[in-house]
Amino acid sequence: MDLLFLGTSSGTPTRSRNVSGLALTEETGKRWYLVDCGEATQHQLLRTPLSLHDLSAIFITHVHGDHCYGLPGLLASAGMSGRREPLEIMAPQGIKQWVDATLTMSRTHLPFDLVFHATEQLGEWRNSNLRAQAIELSHRVPSYGYCFTEARPDPRLDVEKLDREGVPRGHLWGRLARGHDVEFEGRALRSDDFLIFNRKPRRIVVGGDNDTPELLNEVARSAQVLVHEATYTQEIAERGKADFGHSTACAVASFAESISVPNLVLTHFSARYQANPERSPSIADIHTEASGVYSGRLFLAEDFARYRLGRDGCLERYREPARG
Amino acid sequence: MDLLFLGTSSGTPTRSRNVSGLALTEETGKRWYLVDCGEATQHQLLRTPLSLHDLSAIFITHVHGDHCYGLPGLLASAGMSGRREPLEIMAPQGIKQWVDATLTMSRTHLPFDLVFHATEQLGEWRNSNLRAQAIELSHRVPSYGYCFTEARPDPRLDVEKLDREGVPRGHLWGRLARGHDVEFEGRALRSDDFLIFNRKPRRIVVGGDNDTPELLNEVARSAQVLVHEATYTQEIAERGKADFGHSTACAVASFAESISVPNLVLTHFSARYQANPERSPSIADIHTEASGVYSGRLFLAEDFARYRLGRDGCLERYREPARG
């Protein structure tokens, strides 16, 4: 499971950081998922190996423009590039109606179907490789985090159970092994009930904008990776220079430490934090603050930074950024 | 009067060309105007000297996404950067309602007023330095060109007339000279009625998407510069590979030649035309086609290319692109 950051700035783009967008790629390296779609996410994608044809689903955390204004353009470009596969979009109330209205206003006719799911009523979304659930967070508007869990970690067939239940060897076993539910003698057999998973599934939790990291407690405890905004340092927040509704580096890092999540990736930095560590405030201040309270593997995301979550639960940054 | 191209690709962005956006800058070098605002226009601006604080007005040619999807993000960023001055937007039917709906959906509260004018009923828009009028074109949706004319080319006071009408020397003369209308003894005096202009005003015509360049006949005849889409070459159009509603390089160049407009800038190229002239089709094919029928000064726009229209009516490209 790979993470590729397409935008890591809060509110407005800067010359080196776009607004929010994060690609989660399956281990196969092809099928991928997009979390948030700020303006110019499609432009960022042009500099990565990812194709809009292989995009499986989009997950929007909340309605603020820096998290969704890129949707109509990305959809239109997917259409112009010949996509025909339906595309699923999980999004909070308001997004579906706005996307529809935008496409209508601009007379844009997509050659593929959009299948919207309201984040508020998502329950669990899944396909053969991934399960996703939404967690309500605390922000100025309704905001959600998404918990992505590997659906079938190193599966093998439960042969004893299959024999016990009289399911004959052959194509039924094959289909069950590949994750398909089947029918046998009028009975519905769920693949998951006949698979044994050889390790703990990998799990990545991606927060939306949020001032209370503890709301992710339940899902993040069993995650290997937490990706969370750290818009400000404590100092800026205390000086009253911060918009409300966000987390500080210290708050997120303390929460991550308290639940012992082994990998923490901070993102969504206020544009005031500069790349040059000799200037103040700088991105280095955020790192200093977080590393003071968090003892796990800490990463500060950059645009086009790419990470791999191995089966051992360890997150590694690729040496080469994805940028082409 | 300067032109700075922010996007020169048709439909979708490429790695080297964004979708439509064109900045027209006053000779003072500060106040500027934006024609069309495709997605990521605000990102392009980050690489130029132009500030959203000095943006005087926006002119949208038509509702297609590659010409307007960047509006909400640009407005939101102008607000976040502290703009308080009202902003005028000329736009065809549908845009105002969509911008309002987008800002409402995303809970974006601009700290400045938007003043919309319907392009369909624009008549003439003007401020102290510039006049603009809209011309209806022919495209798949209602589309407009804009004709920008210097309002006061090298003005001097008509002293004889002022004396004749008994207007006393002093601050009233000063205000009239600077382009302000004044009141004198109950009479409204229009600045323009007391100014003599020492040369022909500069005029730049910028077309929207359009399959009939001749519709610009009347305004472009007296222009020094025509900026027009040349989405395709004749060959691609004849092979039926082109969307309808656009102009070929040949058609635009022939029109420009027929009315003897001295400077022609082509833009809005289909993404199929490649930068490398050894590949086919390439941008060079568009140049070849246009230069075959047009004998004036021909330019093919590139992102960040900057041009100056001198008082002599000659358009010159700056050696250095604006890109920073």
PDB file of N, CA, C and O in Angstrom, chain A residues 11-15 18 39-43 46-47 63-65 68-70 72-74 77 80 94-95 98 102-103 105-108 141-142 324, chain B residues 11-15 18 39-43 46-47 63-65 68-70 72-74 77 80 94-95 98 102-103 105-108 141-142 324:
ATOM      1  N   GLY A  11      -5.582  25.578   2.958  1.00  0.00           N
ATOM      2  CA  GLY A  11      -6.265  26.801   2.518  1.00  0.00           C
ATOM      3  C   GLY A  11      -5.948  27.255   1.111  1.00  0.00           C
ATOM      4  O   GLY A  11      -6.808  27.247   0.247  1.00  0.00           O
ATOM      5  N   THR A  12      -4.708  27.678   0.880  1.00  0.00           N
ATOM      6  CA  THR A  12      -4.325  28.154  -0.451  1.00  0.00           C
ATOM      7  C   THR A  12      -3.073  27.421  -0.911  1.00  0.00           C
ATOM      8  O   THR A  12      -2.270  26.993  -0.103  1.00  0.00           O
ATOM      9  N   PRO A  13      -2.912  27.338  -2.238  1.00  0.00           N
ATOM     10  CA  PRO A  13      -1.670  26.730  -2.740  1.00  0.00           C
ATOM     11  C   PRO A  13      -0.492  27.679  -2.529  1.00  0.00           C
ATOM     12  O   PRO A  13      -0.679  28.893  -2.442  1.00  0.00           O
ATOM     13  N   THR A  14       0.689  27.119  -2.448  1.00  0.00           N
ATOM     14  CA  THR A  14       1.915  27.922  -2.472  1.00  0.00           C
ATOM     15  C   THR A  14       2.688  27.474  -3.712  1.00  0.00           C
ATOM     16  O   THR A  14       2.248  26.596  -4.445  1.00  0.00           O
ATOM     17  N   ARG A  15       3.858  28.049  -3.902  1.00  0.00           N
ATOM     18  CA  ARG A  15       4.631  27.629  -5.074  1.00  0.00           C
ATOM     19  C   ARG A  15       5.162  26.211  -4.952  1.00  0.00           C
ATOM     20  O   ARG A  15       5.498  25.579  -5.948  1.00  0.00           O
ATOM     21  N   ASN A  18       0.589  22.196  -3.136  1.00  0.00           N
ATOM     22  CA  ASN A  18      -0.792  22.397  -3.561  1.00  0.00           C
ATOM     23  C   ASN A  18      -1.732  22.162  -2.379  1.00  0.00           C
ATOM     24  O   ASN A  18      -1.323  21.676  -1.330  1.00  0.00           O
ATOM     25  N   GLU A  39      -8.278  22.110  -5.734  1.00  0.00           N
ATOM     26  CA  GLU A  39      -8.044  22.631  -7.087  1.00  0.00           C
ATOM     27  C   GLU A  39      -6.654  22.236  -7.572  1.00  0.00           C
ATOM     28  O   GLU A  39      -5.674  22.307  -6.828  1.00  0.00           O
ATOM     29  N   ALA A  40      -6.577  21.830  -8.827  1.00  0.00           N
ATOM     30  CA  ALA A  40      -5.321  21.471  -9.496  1.00  0.00           C
ATOM     31  C   ALA A  40      -4.778  20.118  -9.075  1.00  0.00           C
ATOM     32  O   ALA A  40      -3.626  19.788  -9.373  1.00  0.00           O
ATOM     33  N   THR A  41      -5.614  19.303  -8.437  1.00  0.00           N
ATOM     34  CA  THR A  41      -5.193  17.923  -8.183  1.00  0.00           C
ATOM     35  C   THR A  41      -4.923  17.215  -9.514  1.00  0.00           C
ATOM     36  O   THR A  41      -3.948  16.475  -9.648  1.00  0.00           O
ATOM     37  N   GLN A  42      -5.760  17.463 -10.523  1.00  0.00           N
ATOM     38  CA  GLN A  42      -5.519  16.827 -11.831  1.00  0.00           C
ATOM     39  C   GLN A  42      -4.184  17.294 -12.424  1.00  0.00           C
ATOM     40  O   GLN A  42      -3.517  16.535 -13.130  1.00  0.00           O
ATOM     41  N   HIS A  43      -3.808  18.534 -12.151  1.00  0.00           N
ATOM     42  CA  HIS A  43      -2.527  19.036 -12.658  1.00  0.00           C
ATOM     43  C   HIS A  43      -1.374  18.300 -11.965  1.00  0.00           C
ATOM     44  O   HIS A  43      -0.383  17.941 -12.596  1.00  0.00           O
ATOM     45  N   LEU A  46      -0.669  14.874 -13.386  1.00  0.00           N
ATOM     46  CA  LEU A  46       0.070  14.823 -14.654  1.00  0.00           C
ATOM     47  C   LEU A  46       1.557  14.579 -14.414  1.00  0.00           C
ATOM     48  O   LEU A  46       2.276  14.176 -15.328  1.00  0.00           O
ATOM     49  N   ARG A  47       2.021  14.855 -13.200  1.00  0.00           N
ATOM     50  CA  ARG A  47       3.445  14.693 -12.886  1.00  0.00           C
ATOM     51  C   ARG A  47       3.724  13.407 -12.112  1.00  0.00           C
ATOM     52  O   ARG A  47       4.786  13.243 -11.530  1.00  0.00           O
ATOM     53  N   VAL A  63     -16.435  19.891   2.978  1.00  0.00           N
ATOM     54  CA  VAL A  63     -16.836  20.744   1.842  1.00  0.00           C
ATOM     55  C   VAL A  63     -15.940  21.951   1.586  1.00  0.00           C
ATOM     56  O   VAL A  63     -16.171  22.682   0.607  1.00  0.00           O
ATOM     57  N   HIS A  64     -14.949  22.210   2.412  1.00  0.00           N
ATOM     58  CA  HIS A  64     -14.125  23.396   2.156  1.00  0.00           C
ATOM     59  C   HIS A  64     -13.419  23.289   0.805  1.00  0.00           C
ATOM     60  O   HIS A  64     -12.982  22.214   0.397  1.00  0.00           O
ATOM     61  N   GLY A  65     -13.317  24.457   0.142  1.00  0.00           N
ATOM     62  CA  GLY A  65     -12.843  24.488  -1.237  1.00  0.00           C
ATOM     63  C   GLY A  65     -11.476  23.863  -1.443  1.00  0.00           C
ATOM     64  O   GLY A  65     -11.233  23.236  -2.482  1.00  0.00           O
ATOM     65  N   CYS A  68     -12.030  20.178  -2.207  1.00  0.00           N
ATOM     66  CA  CYS A  68     -12.959  19.630  -3.218  1.00  0.00           C
ATOM     67  C   CYS A  68     -13.063  20.425  -4.525  1.00  0.00           C
ATOM     68  O   CYS A  68     -13.643  19.920  -5.485  1.00  0.00           O
ATOM     69  N   TYR A  69     -12.511  21.637  -4.605  1.00  0.00           N
ATOM     70  CA  TYR A  69     -12.710  22.448  -5.821  1.00  0.00           C
ATOM     71  C   TYR A  69     -12.101  21.797  -7.073  1.00  0.00           C
ATOM     72  O   TYR A  69     -12.425  22.200  -8.194  1.00  0.00           O
ATOM     73  N   GLY A  70     -11.234  20.839  -6.907  1.00  0.00           N
ATOM     74  CA  GLY A  70     -10.635  20.200  -8.073  1.00  0.00           C
ATOM     75  C   GLY A  70     -11.471  19.081  -8.683  1.00  0.00           C
ATOM     76  O   GLY A  70     -11.123  18.539  -9.733  1.00  0.00           O
ATOM     77  N   PRO A  72     -14.634  18.845 -10.187  1.00  0.00           N
ATOM     78  CA  PRO A  72     -15.259  18.912 -11.530  1.00  0.00           C
ATOM     79  C   PRO A  72     -14.233  18.825 -12.654  1.00  0.00           C
ATOM     80  O   PRO A  72     -14.458  18.123 -13.651  1.00  0.00           O
ATOM     81  N   GLY A  73     -13.102  19.516 -12.499  1.00  0.00           N
ATOM     82  CA  GLY A  73     -12.078  19.487 -13.545  1.00  0.00           C
ATOM     83  C   GLY A  73     -11.466  18.113 -13.710  1.00  0.00           C
ATOM     84  O   GLY A  73     -11.219  17.655 -14.825  1.00  0.00           O
ATOM     85  N   LEU A  74     -11.235  17.441 -12.595  1.00  0.00           N
ATOM     86  CA  LEU A  74     -10.672  16.092 -12.662  1.00  0.00           C
ATOM     87  C   LEU A  74     -11.642  15.132 -13.349  1.00  0.00           C
ATOM     88  O   LEU A  74     -11.248  14.325 -14.200  1.00  0.00           O
ATOM     89  N   SER A  77     -11.742  15.900 -17.103  1.00  0.00           N
ATOM     90  CA  SER A  77     -10.547  15.398 -17.797  1.00  0.00           C
ATOM     91  C   SER A  77     -10.559  13.879 -17.906  1.00  0.00           C
ATOM     92  O   SER A  77     -10.107  13.322 -18.904  1.00  0.00           O
ATOM     93  N   MET A  80     -12.674  13.266 -20.854  1.00  0.00           N
ATOM     94  CA  MET A  80     -12.012  13.590 -22.127  1.00  0.00           C
ATOM     95  C   MET A  80     -10.918  12.591 -22.463  1.00  0.00           C
ATOM     96  O   MET A  80     -10.603  12.381 -23.628  1.00  0.00           O
ATOM     97  N   GLY A  94     -23.835  17.859   0.280  1.00  0.00           N
ATOM     98  CA  GLY A  94     -23.580  19.120  -0.410  1.00  0.00           C
ATOM     99  C   GLY A  94     -22.695  18.943  -1.632  1.00  0.00           C
ATOM    100  O   GLY A  94     -22.842  19.638  -2.630  1.00  0.00           O
ATOM    101  N   ILE A  95     -21.776  17.983  -1.552  1.00  0.00           N
ATOM    102  CA  ILE A  95     -20.811  17.809  -2.648  1.00  0.00           C
ATOM    103  C   ILE A  95     -21.502  17.256  -3.907  1.00  0.00           C
ATOM    104  O   ILE A  95     -21.279  17.749  -5.013  1.00  0.00           O
ATOM    105  N   TRP A  98     -23.490  19.848  -5.663  1.00  0.00           N
ATOM    106  CA  TRP A  98     -22.620  20.864  -6.264  1.00  0.00           C
ATOM    107  C   TRP A  98     -21.916  20.331  -7.511  1.00  0.00           C
ATOM    108  O   TRP A  98     -21.818  21.029  -8.530  1.00  0.00           O
ATOM    109  N   THR A 102     -22.407  21.874 -11.118  1.00  0.00           N
ATOM    110  CA  THR A 102     -21.248  22.396 -11.844  1.00  0.00           C
ATOM    111  C   THR A 102     -21.164  21.790 -13.248  1.00  0.00           C
ATOM    112  O   THR A 102     -20.925  22.498 -14.232  1.00  0.00           O
ATOM    113  N   LEU A 103     -21.372  20.486 -13.323  1.00  0.00           N
ATOM    114  CA  LEU A 103     -21.313  19.827 -14.633  1.00  0.00           C
ATOM    115  C   LEU A 103     -22.453  20.330 -15.529  1.00  0.00           C
ATOM    116  O   LEU A 103     -22.265  20.551 -16.729  1.00  0.00           O
ATOM    117  N   MET A 105     -23.991  23.332 -15.286  1.00  0.00           N
ATOM    118  CA  MET A 105     -23.689  24.730 -15.645  1.00  0.00           C
ATOM    119  C   MET A 105     -22.710  24.780 -16.813  1.00  0.00           C
ATOM    120  O   MET A 105     -22.884  25.545 -17.752  1.00  0.00           O
ATOM    121  N   SER A 106     -21.685  23.937 -16.765  1.00  0.00           N
ATOM    122  CA  SER A 106     -20.622  24.010 -17.775  1.00  0.00           C
ATOM    123  C   SER A 106     -20.905  23.094 -18.971  1.00  0.00           C
ATOM    124  O   SER A 106     -20.033  22.920 -19.827  1.00  0.00           O
ATOM    125  N   ARG A 107     -22.121  22.536 -19.002  1.00  0.00           N
ATOM    126  CA  ARG A 107     -22.532  21.646 -20.110  1.00  0.00           C
ATOM    127  C   ARG A 107     -21.518  20.525 -20.319  1.00  0.00           C
ATOM    128  O   ARG A 107     -21.106  20.228 -21.455  1.00  0.00           O
ATOM    129  N   THR A 108     -21.114  19.927 -19.219  1.00  0.00           N
ATOM    130  CA  THR A 108     -20.136  18.840 -19.282  1.00  0.00           C
ATOM    131  C   THR A 108     -20.866  17.509 -19.152  1.00  0.00           C
ATOM    132  O   THR A 108     -21.534  17.261 -18.145  1.00  0.00           O
ATOM    133  N   VAL A 141     -16.965  22.813   9.876  1.00  0.00           N
ATOM    134  CA  VAL A 141     -18.069  22.199   9.128  1.00  0.00           C
ATOM    135  C   VAL A 141     -17.958  20.692   9.366  1.00  0.00           C
ATOM    136  O   VAL A 141     -16.907  20.214   9.808  1.00  0.00           O
ATOM    137  N   PRO A 142     -19.005  19.925   9.073  1.00  0.00           N
ATOM    138  CA  PRO A 142     -18.879  18.477   9.235  1.00  0.00           C
ATOM    139  C   PRO A 142     -17.667  17.951   8.466  1.00  0.00           C
ATOM    140  O   PRO A 142     -17.493  18.269   7.286  1.00  0.00           O
ATOM    141  N   GLY A 324       7.475  13.745 -11.932  1.00  0.00           N
ATOM    142  CA  GLY A 324       8.170  13.445 -13.189  1.00  0.00           C
ATOM    143  C   GLY A 324       8.339  14.703 -13.998  1.00  0.00           C
ATOM    144  O   GLY A 324       7.857  15.745 -13.608  1.00  0.00           O
TER     145      GLY A 324
ATOM    146  N   GLY B  11      -9.330  22.584 -23.348  1.00  0.00           N
ATOM    147  CA  GLY B  11      -9.997  21.437 -22.726  1.00  0.00           C
ATOM    148  C   GLY B  11      -9.370  20.931 -21.446  1.00  0.00           C
ATOM    149  O   GLY B  11      -9.968  21.000 -20.385  1.00  0.00           O
ATOM    150  N   THR B  12      -8.166  20.385 -21.552  1.00  0.00           N
ATOM    151  CA  THR B  12      -7.489  19.843 -20.367  1.00  0.00           C
ATOM    152  C   THR B  12      -6.091  20.428 -20.273  1.00  0.00           C
ATOM    153  O   THR B  12      -5.489  20.782 -21.280  1.00  0.00           O
ATOM    154  N   PRO B  13      -5.566  20.488 -19.049  1.00  0.00           N
ATOM    155  CA  PRO B  13      -4.184  20.955 -18.906  1.00  0.00           C
ATOM    156  C   PRO B  13      -3.211  19.889 -19.406  1.00  0.00           C
ATOM    157  O   PRO B  13      -3.538  18.705 -19.433  1.00  0.00           O
ATOM    158  N   THR B  14      -2.039  20.326 -19.826  1.00  0.00           N
ATOM    159  CA  THR B  14      -0.947  19.401 -20.109  1.00  0.00           C
ATOM    160  C   THR B  14       0.187  19.750 -19.144  1.00  0.00           C
ATOM    161  O   THR B  14       0.046  20.658 -18.337  1.00  0.00           O
ATOM    162  N   ARG B  15       1.291  19.057 -19.247  1.00  0.00           N
ATOM    163  CA  ARG B  15       2.388  19.361 -18.325  1.00  0.00           C
ATOM    164  C   ARG B  15       3.002  20.718 -18.607  1.00  0.00           C
ATOM    165  O   ARG B  15       3.650  21.301 -17.760  1.00  0.00           O
ATOM    166  N   ASN B  18      -1.437  25.216 -19.198  1.00  0.00           N
ATOM    167  CA  ASN B  18      -2.669  25.146 -18.420  1.00  0.00           C
ATOM    168  C   ASN B  18      -3.863  25.486 -19.320  1.00  0.00           C
ATOM    169  O   ASN B  18      -3.699  25.934 -20.445  1.00  0.00           O
ATOM    170  N   GLU B  39      -9.238  26.175 -14.324  1.00  0.00           N
ATOM    171  CA  GLU B  39      -8.704  25.617 -13.072  1.00  0.00           C
ATOM    172  C   GLU B  39      -7.198  25.863 -12.982  1.00  0.00           C
ATOM    173  O   GLU B  39      -6.474  25.706 -13.957  1.00  0.00           O
ATOM    174  N   ALA B  40      -6.751  26.239 -11.789  1.00  0.00           N
ATOM    175  CA  ALA B  40      -5.328  26.457 -11.482  1.00  0.00           C
ATOM    176  C   ALA B  40      -4.779  27.751 -12.055  1.00  0.00           C
ATOM    177  O   ALA B  40      -3.565  27.951 -12.076  1.00  0.00           O
ATOM    178  N   THR B  41      -5.673  28.656 -12.452  1.00  0.00           N
ATOM    179  CA  THR B  41      -5.192  29.987 -12.831  1.00  0.00           C
ATOM    180  C   THR B  41      -4.507  30.650 -11.639  1.00  0.00           C
ATOM    181  O   THR B  41      -3.459  31.292 -11.778  1.00  0.00           O
ATOM    182  N   GLN B  42      -5.063  30.466 -10.447  1.00  0.00           N
ATOM    183  CA  GLN B  42      -4.412  31.063  -9.267  1.00  0.00           C
ATOM    184  C   GLN B  42      -3.031  30.445  -9.038  1.00  0.00           C
ATOM    185  O   GLN B  42      -2.116  31.121  -8.559  1.00  0.00           O
ATOM    186  N   HIS B  43      -2.881  29.184  -9.384  1.00  0.00           N
ATOM    187  CA  HIS B  43      -1.559  28.554  -9.239  1.00  0.00           C
ATOM    188  C   HIS B  43      -0.554  29.173 -10.217  1.00  0.00           C
ATOM    189  O   HIS B  43       0.605  29.408  -9.876  1.00  0.00           O
ATOM    190  N   LEU B  46       0.851  32.487  -9.093  1.00  0.00           N
ATOM    191  CA  LEU B  46       1.907  32.441  -8.069  1.00  0.00           C
ATOM    192  C   LEU B  46       3.296  32.536  -8.699  1.00  0.00           C
ATOM    193  O   LEU B  46       4.264  32.851  -8.018  1.00  0.00           O
ATOM    194  N   ARG B  47       3.372  32.231  -9.980  1.00  0.00           N
ATOM    195  CA  ARG B  47       4.667  32.249 -10.673  1.00  0.00           C
ATOM    196  C   ARG B  47       4.859  33.513 -11.510  1.00  0.00           C
ATOM    197  O   ARG B  47       5.764  33.568 -12.349  1.00  0.00           O
ATOM    198  N   VAL B  63     -19.163  29.353 -20.546  1.00  0.00           N
ATOM    199  CA  VAL B  63     -19.321  28.530 -19.338  1.00  0.00           C
ATOM    200  C   VAL B  63     -18.511  27.234 -19.318  1.00  0.00           C
ATOM    201  O   VAL B  63     -18.532  26.527 -18.303  1.00  0.00           O
ATOM    202  N   HIS B  64     -17.820  26.888 -20.377  1.00  0.00           N
ATOM    203  CA  HIS B  64     -17.086  25.619 -20.343  1.00  0.00           C
ATOM    204  C   HIS B  64     -16.036  25.634 -19.227  1.00  0.00           C
ATOM    205  O   HIS B  64     -15.384  26.648 -18.975  1.00  0.00           O
ATOM    206  N   GLY B  65     -15.880  24.456 -18.596  1.00  0.00           N
ATOM    207  CA  GLY B  65     -15.066  24.364 -17.390  1.00  0.00           C
ATOM    208  C   GLY B  65     -13.638  24.840 -17.564  1.00  0.00           C
ATOM    209  O   GLY B  65     -13.045  25.412 -16.638  1.00  0.00           O
ATOM    210  N   CYS B  68     -13.572  28.526 -16.736  1.00  0.00           N
ATOM    211  CA  CYS B  68     -14.134  29.157 -15.522  1.00  0.00           C
ATOM    212  C   CYS B  68     -13.970  28.364 -14.233  1.00  0.00           C
ATOM    213  O   CYS B  68     -14.221  28.903 -13.157  1.00  0.00           O
ATOM    214  N   TYR B  69     -13.540  27.092 -14.278  1.00  0.00           N
ATOM    215  CA  TYR B  69     -13.495  26.299 -13.039  1.00  0.00           C
ATOM    216  C   TYR B  69     -12.506  26.860 -12.004  1.00  0.00           C
ATOM    217  O   TYR B  69     -12.544  26.476 -10.839  1.00  0.00           O
ATOM    218  N   GLY B  70     -11.618  27.735 -12.411  1.00  0.00           N
ATOM    219  CA  GLY B  70     -10.665  28.290 -11.453  1.00  0.00           C
ATOM    220  C   GLY B  70     -11.197  29.484 -10.670  1.00  0.00           C
ATOM    221  O   GLY B  70     -10.528  29.970  -9.757  1.00  0.00           O
ATOM    222  N   PRO B  72     -13.806  30.015  -8.361  1.00  0.00           N
ATOM    223  CA  PRO B  72     -14.046  29.997  -6.908  1.00  0.00           C
ATOM    224  C   PRO B  72     -12.751  29.951  -6.101  1.00  0.00           C
ATOM    225  O   PRO B  72     -12.617  30.660  -5.101  1.00  0.00           O
ATOM    226  N   GLY B  73     -11.778  29.161  -6.536  1.00  0.00           N
ATOM    227  CA  GLY B  73     -10.530  29.069  -5.796  1.00  0.00           C
ATOM    228  C   GLY B  73      -9.748  30.375  -5.831  1.00  0.00           C
ATOM    229  O   GLY B  73      -9.156  30.792  -4.824  1.00  0.00           O
ATOM    230  N   LEU B  74      -9.748  31.030  -6.982  1.00  0.00           N
ATOM    231  CA  LEU B  74      -9.049  32.310  -7.097  1.00  0.00           C
ATOM    232  C   LEU B  74      -9.703  33.347  -6.180  1.00  0.00           C
ATOM    233  O   LEU B  74      -9.018  34.101  -5.474  1.00  0.00           O
ATOM    234  N   SER B  77      -8.863  32.544  -2.525  1.00  0.00           N
ATOM    235  CA  SER B  77      -7.480  32.903  -2.196  1.00  0.00           C
ATOM    236  C   SER B  77      -7.306  34.415  -2.106  1.00  0.00           C
ATOM    237  O   SER B  77      -6.551  34.908  -1.258  1.00  0.00           O
ATOM    238  N   MET B  80      -8.480  35.216   1.312  1.00  0.00           N
ATOM    239  CA  MET B  80      -7.538  34.797   2.359  1.00  0.00           C
ATOM    240  C   MET B  80      -6.290  35.673   2.376  1.00  0.00           C
ATOM    241  O   MET B  80      -5.657  35.842   3.411  1.00  0.00           O
ATOM    242  N   GLY B  94     -25.311  32.090 -15.996  1.00  0.00           N
ATOM    243  CA  GLY B  94     -25.000  30.800 -15.382  1.00  0.00           C
ATOM    244  C   GLY B  94     -23.814  30.880 -14.442  1.00  0.00           C
ATOM    245  O   GLY B  94     -23.759  30.178 -13.433  1.00  0.00           O
ATOM    246  N   ILE B  95     -22.857  31.735 -14.777  1.00  0.00           N
ATOM    247  CA  ILE B  95     -21.628  31.794 -13.984  1.00  0.00           C
ATOM    248  C   ILE B  95     -21.888  32.402 -12.600  1.00  0.00           C
ATOM    249  O   ILE B  95     -21.431  31.877 -11.587  1.00  0.00           O
ATOM    250  N   TRP B  98     -23.592  29.998 -10.330  1.00  0.00           N
ATOM    251  CA  TRP B  98     -22.706  28.894  -9.973  1.00  0.00           C
ATOM    252  C   TRP B  98     -21.639  29.336  -8.973  1.00  0.00           C
ATOM    253  O   TRP B  98     -21.354  28.614  -8.006  1.00  0.00           O
ATOM    254  N   THR B 102     -21.304  27.798  -5.333  1.00  0.00           N
ATOM    255  CA  THR B 102     -20.048  27.146  -4.940  1.00  0.00           C
ATOM    256  C   THR B 102     -19.530  27.715  -3.620  1.00  0.00           C
ATOM    257  O   THR B 102     -19.117  26.970  -2.719  1.00  0.00           O
ATOM    258  N   LEU B 103     -19.576  29.036  -3.512  1.00  0.00           N
ATOM    259  CA  LEU B 103     -19.102  29.662  -2.275  1.00  0.00           C
ATOM    260  C   LEU B 103     -20.007  29.269  -1.103  1.00  0.00           C
ATOM    261  O   LEU B 103     -19.527  29.005   0.006  1.00  0.00           O
ATOM    262  N   MET B 105     -21.854  26.442  -0.882  1.00  0.00           N
ATOM    263  CA  MET B 105     -21.614  25.022  -0.590  1.00  0.00           C
ATOM    264  C   MET B 105     -20.380  24.849   0.281  1.00  0.00           C
ATOM    265  O   MET B 105     -20.374  24.101   1.251  1.00  0.00           O
ATOM    266  N   SER B 106     -19.316  25.583  -0.065  1.00  0.00           N
ATOM    267  CA  SER B 106     -18.039  25.388   0.635  1.00  0.00           C
ATOM    268  C   SER B 106     -17.899  26.318   1.845  1.00  0.00           C
ATOM    269  O   SER B 106     -16.816  26.386   2.434  1.00  0.00           O
ATOM    270  N   ARG B 107     -18.988  26.985   2.190  1.00  0.00           N
ATOM    271  CA  ARG B 107     -18.998  27.894   3.356  1.00  0.00           C
ATOM    272  C   ARG B 107     -17.858  28.896   3.281  1.00  0.00           C
ATOM    273  O   ARG B 107     -17.129  29.117   4.250  1.00  0.00           O
ATOM    274  N   THR B 108     -17.689  29.478   2.090  1.00  0.00           N
ATOM    275  CA  THR B 108     -16.632  30.459   1.871  1.00  0.00           C
ATOM    276  C   THR B 108     -17.228  31.865   1.920  1.00  0.00           C
ATOM    277  O   THR B 108     -18.108  32.200   1.130  1.00  0.00           O
ATOM    278  N   VAL B 141     -21.823  26.595 -27.005  1.00  0.00           N
ATOM    279  CA  VAL B 141     -22.609  27.310 -25.995  1.00  0.00           C
ATOM    280  C   VAL B 141     -22.413  28.797 -26.276  1.00  0.00           C
ATOM    281  O   VAL B 141     -21.470  29.169 -26.981  1.00  0.00           O
ATOM    282  N   PRO B 142     -23.253  29.674 -25.723  1.00  0.00           N
ATOM    283  CA  PRO B 142     -23.035  31.106 -25.937  1.00  0.00           C
ATOM    284  C   PRO B 142     -21.610  31.487 -25.529  1.00  0.00           C
ATOM    285  O   PRO B 142     -21.159  31.137 -24.444  1.00  0.00           O
ATOM    286  N   GLY B 324       8.367  32.821 -12.667  1.00  0.00           N
ATOM    287  CA  GLY B 324       9.382  33.007 -11.633  1.00  0.00           C
ATOM    288  C   GLY B 324       9.636  31.718 -10.904  1.00  0.00           C
ATOM    289  O   GLY B 324       9.000  30.719 -11.184  1.00  0.00           O
TER     290      GLY B 324
END
